[in-house]
Amino acid sequence: MLITVVTIFPEMFPGALAFSLPGKALGKLWDLQIVNIRDFAKDRHNTVDDTPYGGGAGMVMKADVVDAALTHALSIYDGAPGKPEIIFMTPRGTVFSDDVAREISGNKNGMIILCGRYEGVDQRVVDYWKEQHGMREISIGDYVLFGGELPAMVVIDACLRFVPGIMGNATSTEDESFTAGLLEYPQYTKPAIWRERAVPDVLLSGNHGEISSWRVAQSQEITRQNRPDLWEQYVEQ
Ligand code: ADE
C-alpha cells in the first residue's frame, strides 16, 4: 500500500506513524511518499499562498501550485493497475469513520492525501480534482485544526489497521469498538488488586462463556451511557 502525502510541512512525516505497529510495517507492508507543495511554486520566492479575493483574514493556497503538486503525486502511481484514492483533509468534508477507513484501505492502489493549511485552498482546484479525479473531502470531526497534517496521520493510522498483516493479531480489528456497533468493554491486567480495587471476579473465573457475556453486557452499558446515538442504531438493527 503506497500512501502519498501532499503538504507544505514535509518534516511532520512520518511523525507518529514511525512508531508502534505502523512504524514496524513502514517500508515493508506500506510505503510513505511525501510531496512538498513548495517544490511546485512558480516564482522565485516559492510562493504557495496569496490573499483571498473579497478580502478577509489569512491566506489561501494557490490553485496552480496545489494542482502541480497533486499532478506530480498522481504520476507516482503511473505503473499501478488502477487509480489511488485521492483525499483532501478539510473540516468541510464528510466525517471520517471506521467504515470509511475500511473502504479507502480496500483500494490496493493506495492513496494520496492533500493537507490544506491557512484559511483554505482555492476552491477551483478542489472542484477540479473532485470532478476529474474523484477526490473526496474528509473531516476527522467537528473541530478546526491548523492544518490537514494531523488529520492525515489519523486517517492513515485508521486505514493501516485494515491492511492485512499490519495488526499483530488479525482478529483484533474485528473485535474492536465500532465493528460490532458497540464500544469496547473494559480491560484489566496484573496485579489483581491495585489501590484496594479488585479486578471483576468473573475475569478470574476461567469460565469463558461467562466472561463473554459479561463483556457484551459491559459494552452495551458503556455504549448506552456514552454514545446514545450508537446505542440507538444498535438496538434498531
Ligand atoms: N483541517 C483542519 N481541521 C480539520 C479537520 N477537523 N478534519 C480534517 N482536516 C482538517
CSV table of C-alpha atoms and ligand atoms in Angstrom, one decimal:
chain,number,residue,atom,x,y,z
A,1,MET,CA,0.0,0.0,0.0
A,2,LEU,CA,1.6,3.3,-1.2
A,3,ILE,CA,0.4,6.4,0.6
A,4,THR,CA,1.5,9.8,-0.7
A,5,VAL,CA,1.0,12.9,1.5
A,6,VAL,CA,1.0,16.3,-0.3
A,7,THR,CA,1.9,19.0,2.3
A,8,ILE,CA,3.8,22.3,2.9
A,9,PHE,CA,5.3,20.7,6.1
A,10,PRO,CA,7.1,17.5,4.9
A,11,GLU,CA,9.1,17.4,8.1
A,12,MET,CA,6.0,16.5,10.1
A,13,PHE,CA,6.0,13.0,8.5
A,14,PRO,CA,6.2,10.1,9.2
A,15,GLY,CA,5.9,11.6,12.8
A,16,ALA,CA,3.7,9.5,14.9
A,17,LEU,CA,3.4,6.9,12.0
A,18,ALA,CA,7.0,5.9,12.6
A,19,PHE,CA,6.0,4.2,16.0
A,20,SER,CA,4.3,1.1,17.1
A,21,LEU,CA,2.8,-1.3,14.5
A,22,PRO,CA,2.6,1.2,11.7
A,23,GLY,CA,6.3,2.1,12.2
A,24,LYS,CA,7.3,-1.6,12.2
A,25,ALA,CA,5.5,-2.2,9.0
A,26,LEU,CA,6.7,1.0,7.3
A,27,GLY,CA,8.8,0.2,4.2
A,28,LYS,CA,7.5,-3.5,4.4
A,29,LEU,CA,3.7,-3.6,4.3
A,30,TRP,CA,3.2,0.1,3.4
A,31,ASP,CA,5.2,2.9,2.0
A,32,LEU,CA,5.1,6.6,2.5
A,33,GLN,CA,6.0,9.3,-0.1
A,34,ILE,CA,5.9,13.0,0.7
A,35,VAL,CA,5.3,15.6,-1.9
A,36,ASN,CA,6.4,19.1,-0.8
A,37,ILE,CA,3.9,21.6,-2.2
A,38,ARG,CA,6.6,24.3,-2.1
A,39,ASP,CA,8.6,22.4,-4.7
A,40,PHE,CA,5.8,23.3,-7.2
A,41,ALA,CA,5.8,27.1,-6.6
A,42,LYS,CA,6.0,29.0,-9.8
A,43,ASP,CA,8.0,32.1,-8.7
A,44,ARG,CA,11.5,32.8,-7.2
A,45,HIS,CA,10.0,33.4,-3.7
A,46,ASN,CA,8.5,29.9,-3.7
A,47,THR,CA,5.0,31.4,-3.1
A,48,VAL,CA,2.4,28.8,-2.3
A,49,ASP,CA,-0.4,31.1,-1.0
A,50,ASP,CA,-2.0,34.5,-1.6
A,51,THR,CA,-4.6,36.9,-0.1
A,52,PRO,CA,-8.2,35.9,-0.6
A,53,TYR,CA,-10.4,37.6,-3.3
A,54,GLY,CA,-13.1,39.5,-1.5
A,55,GLY,CA,-10.9,40.3,1.4
A,56,GLY,CA,-10.8,38.7,4.9
A,57,ALA,CA,-8.2,37.2,7.2
A,58,GLY,CA,-5.5,34.7,6.3
A,59,MET,CA,-4.1,33.3,3.1
A,60,VAL,CA,-5.4,30.9,0.5
A,61,MET,CA,-3.3,28.2,-1.1
A,62,LYS,CA,-2.8,28.8,-4.8
A,63,ALA,CA,-4.7,26.7,-7.3
A,64,ASP,CA,-1.9,26.3,-9.8
A,65,VAL,CA,0.7,25.3,-7.2
A,66,VAL,CA,-1.6,22.7,-5.5
A,67,ASP,CA,-2.6,21.4,-8.9
A,68,ALA,CA,1.0,20.8,-9.9
A,69,ALA,CA,1.8,19.1,-6.6
A,70,LEU,CA,-1.3,16.8,-6.9
A,71,THR,CA,-0.4,16.0,-10.6
A,72,HIS,CA,3.1,15.0,-9.5
A,73,ALA,CA,1.7,12.9,-6.7
A,74,LEU,CA,-0.7,11.1,-9.1
A,75,SER,CA,2.2,10.4,-11.5
A,76,ILE,CA,3.9,8.3,-8.8
A,77,TYR,CA,1.1,5.8,-9.4
A,78,ASP,CA,1.5,5.6,-13.2
A,79,GLY,CA,2.6,1.9,-13.1
A,80,ALA,CA,-0.3,0.8,-10.8
A,81,PRO,CA,-3.2,-1.3,-12.2
A,82,GLY,CA,-5.8,1.3,-11.1
A,83,LYS,CA,-6.3,4.8,-9.5
A,84,PRO,CA,-5.4,5.5,-5.9
A,85,GLU,CA,-7.9,7.2,-3.6
A,86,ILE,CA,-7.4,11.0,-3.5
A,87,ILE,CA,-8.4,12.6,-0.3
A,88,PHE,CA,-8.4,16.3,0.8
A,89,MET,CA,-8.3,16.8,4.5
A,90,THR,CA,-10.7,19.7,5.4
A,91,PRO,CA,-13.1,20.5,8.2
A,92,ARG,CA,-15.7,20.9,5.5
A,93,GLY,CA,-15.5,17.3,4.4
A,94,THR,CA,-17.8,14.3,5.2
A,95,VAL,CA,-17.0,12.9,8.6
A,96,PHE,CA,-14.4,10.1,8.8
A,97,SER,CA,-15.3,6.8,10.4
A,98,ASP,CA,-14.1,3.2,10.6
A,99,ASP,CA,-16.4,2.3,7.7
A,100,VAL,CA,-14.7,5.0,5.6
A,101,ALA,CA,-11.3,3.7,6.7
A,102,ARG,CA,-12.2,0.2,5.7
A,103,GLU,CA,-13.5,1.4,2.3
A,104,ILE,CA,-10.4,3.5,1.5
A,105,SER,CA,-7.9,0.9,2.6
A,106,GLY,CA,-9.7,-1.6,0.3
A,107,ASN,CA,-8.1,0.2,-2.7
A,108,LYS,CA,-5.0,-1.8,-3.5
A,109,ASN,CA,-3.6,1.2,-5.5
A,110,GLY,CA,-3.1,3.2,-2.3
A,111,MET,CA,-4.0,6.8,-1.6
A,112,ILE,CA,-2.9,10.4,-2.0
A,113,ILE,CA,-3.8,12.8,0.9
A,114,LEU,CA,-3.7,16.6,0.3
A,115,CYS,CA,-3.2,18.6,3.5
A,116,GLY,CA,-4.7,22.1,3.5
A,117,ARG,CA,-3.3,24.9,5.5
A,118,TYR,CA,-4.0,28.5,6.3
A,119,GLU,CA,-7.6,29.7,5.6
A,120,GLY,CA,-8.0,27.2,2.8
A,121,VAL,CA,-7.3,26.1,-0.7
A,122,ASP,CA,-8.5,27.9,-3.8
A,123,GLN,CA,-11.9,26.3,-4.4
A,124,ARG,CA,-11.3,25.9,-8.2
A,125,VAL,CA,-8.6,23.3,-7.7
A,126,VAL,CA,-10.7,21.4,-5.1
A,127,ASP,CA,-13.7,21.4,-7.6
A,128,TYR,CA,-11.4,20.4,-10.5
A,129,TRP,CA,-9.9,17.4,-8.6
A,130,LYS,CA,-13.3,16.3,-7.3
A,131,GLU,CA,-14.7,16.4,-10.9
A,132,GLN,CA,-11.8,15.0,-12.8
A,133,HIS,CA,-10.3,12.6,-10.3
A,134,GLY,CA,-13.0,11.7,-7.8
A,135,MET,CA,-11.1,13.4,-4.9
A,136,ARG,CA,-13.1,13.2,-1.7
A,137,GLU,CA,-13.2,15.8,1.1
A,138,ILE,CA,-12.8,14.2,4.6
A,139,SER,CA,-13.1,15.8,8.0
A,140,ILE,CA,-11.9,14.0,11.2
A,141,GLY,CA,-14.5,15.7,13.3
A,142,ASP,CA,-16.3,18.9,14.2
A,143,TYR,CA,-13.3,21.0,15.3
A,144,VAL,CA,-10.9,23.0,13.3
A,145,LEU,CA,-7.1,22.3,13.4
A,146,PHE,CA,-4.4,24.5,12.0
A,147,GLY,CA,-4.0,22.2,9.0
A,148,GLY,CA,-4.6,18.8,7.5
A,149,GLU,CA,-1.3,17.1,8.6
A,150,LEU,CA,-2.6,15.7,11.9
A,151,PRO,CA,-5.9,14.7,10.3
A,152,ALA,CA,-3.9,12.9,7.5
A,153,MET,CA,-2.0,10.9,10.2
A,154,VAL,CA,-5.3,10.0,11.8
A,155,VAL,CA,-6.7,8.7,8.5
A,156,ILE,CA,-3.5,6.8,7.7
A,157,ASP,CA,-3.4,5.2,11.1
A,158,ALA,CA,-7.0,4.1,11.0
A,159,CYS,CA,-6.6,2.8,7.4
A,160,LEU,CA,-3.5,0.8,8.2
A,161,ARG,CA,-5.4,-1.2,10.8
A,162,PHE,CA,-7.3,-2.7,7.8
A,163,VAL,CA,-4.2,-3.5,5.8
A,164,PRO,CA,-3.6,-7.3,6.0
A,165,GLY,CA,-0.6,-8.2,8.2
A,166,ILE,CA,-0.1,-4.9,9.9
A,167,MET,CA,-2.1,-5.7,13.1
A,168,GLY,CA,-0.2,-8.2,15.2
A,169,ASN,CA,-3.4,-10.2,15.9
A,170,ALA,CA,-5.6,-10.4,12.8
A,171,THR,CA,-8.8,-10.7,14.8
A,172,SER,CA,-8.3,-7.5,16.8
A,173,THR,CA,-9.8,-5.2,14.3
A,174,GLU,CA,-12.9,-7.4,14.2
A,175,ASP,CA,-13.3,-7.4,18.0
A,176,GLU,CA,-12.9,-3.8,18.4
A,177,SER,CA,-15.2,-0.9,19.2
A,178,PHE,CA,-17.2,0.0,16.1
A,179,THR,CA,-17.1,-3.3,14.3
A,180,ALA,CA,-19.9,-4.7,16.3
A,181,GLY,CA,-21.6,-1.4,16.7
A,182,LEU,CA,-20.7,-1.2,20.4
A,183,LEU,CA,-17.8,0.5,22.3
A,184,GLU,CA,-15.2,-1.8,23.8
A,185,TYR,CA,-15.5,-3.5,27.1
A,186,PRO,CA,-13.0,-2.6,29.9
A,187,GLN,CA,-9.7,-4.4,30.2
A,188,TYR,CA,-7.6,-5.3,33.3
A,189,THR,CA,-4.1,-6.7,33.9
A,190,LYS,CA,-2.0,-7.7,36.9
A,191,PRO,CA,-2.0,-7.0,39.8
A,192,ALA,CA,-5.4,-8.4,40.7
A,193,ILE,CA,-5.7,-5.8,43.4
A,194,TRP,CA,-4.5,-2.2,43.0
A,195,ARG,CA,-5.2,0.6,45.5
A,196,GLU,CA,-7.7,-1.7,47.1
A,197,ARG,CA,-9.6,-2.1,43.8
A,198,ALA,CA,-10.1,-5.6,42.7
A,199,VAL,CA,-10.4,-6.9,39.1
A,200,PRO,CA,-14.0,-8.1,38.5
A,201,ASP,CA,-14.3,-11.7,39.8
A,202,VAL,CA,-15.7,-13.1,36.6
A,203,LEU,CA,-12.4,-12.4,34.7
A,204,LEU,CA,-10.6,-14.6,37.2
A,205,SER,CA,-13.2,-17.4,36.9
A,206,GLY,CA,-11.8,-19.1,33.9
A,207,ASN,CA,-15.4,-19.5,32.6
A,208,HIS,CA,-15.2,-18.3,29.0
A,209,GLY,CA,-18.9,-18.3,28.5
A,210,GLU,CA,-19.5,-16.1,31.5
A,211,ILE,CA,-16.6,-13.8,30.6
A,212,SER,CA,-18.0,-13.3,27.1
A,213,SER,CA,-21.5,-12.5,28.4
A,214,TRP,CA,-20.0,-10.0,31.0
A,215,ARG,CA,-18.0,-8.3,28.3
A,216,VAL,CA,-21.0,-7.9,26.0
A,217,ALA,CA,-23.1,-6.5,28.9
A,218,GLN,CA,-20.3,-4.0,29.7
A,219,SER,CA,-20.0,-3.0,26.1
A,220,GLN,CA,-23.8,-2.4,25.9
A,221,GLU,CA,-23.9,-0.4,29.2
A,222,ILE,CA,-20.9,1.8,28.2
A,223,THR,CA,-22.4,2.5,24.7
A,224,ARG,CA,-25.8,3.3,26.2
A,225,GLN,CA,-24.3,5.8,28.6
A,226,ASN,CA,-21.6,7.4,26.4
A,227,ARG,CA,-23.0,7.2,22.9
A,228,PRO,CA,-26.8,7.2,22.8
A,229,ASP,CA,-26.5,7.7,19.0
A,230,LEU,CA,-24.7,4.4,18.6
A,231,TRP,CA,-26.9,2.7,21.1
A,232,GLU,CA,-30.0,3.7,19.1
A,233,GLN,CA,-28.5,2.2,15.9
A,234,TYR,CA,-27.5,-0.9,17.8
A,235,VAL,CA,-30.9,-1.7,19.3
A,236,GLU,CA,-32.7,-0.8,16.0
A,237,GLN,CA,-30.6,-3.2,13.8
B,1,ADE,N1,-8.1,20.6,8.7
B,1,ADE,C1,-8.4,21.4,9.8
B,1,ADE,N2,-9.3,20.8,10.6
B,1,ADE,C2,-9.6,19.6,10.1
B,1,ADE,C3,-10.5,18.6,10.4
B,1,ADE,N3,-11.2,18.7,11.5
B,1,ADE,N4,-10.5,17.5,9.6
B,1,ADE,C4,-9.8,17.4,8.5
B,1,ADE,N5,-9.0,18.4,8.1
B,1,ADE,C5,-8.9,19.5,8.9
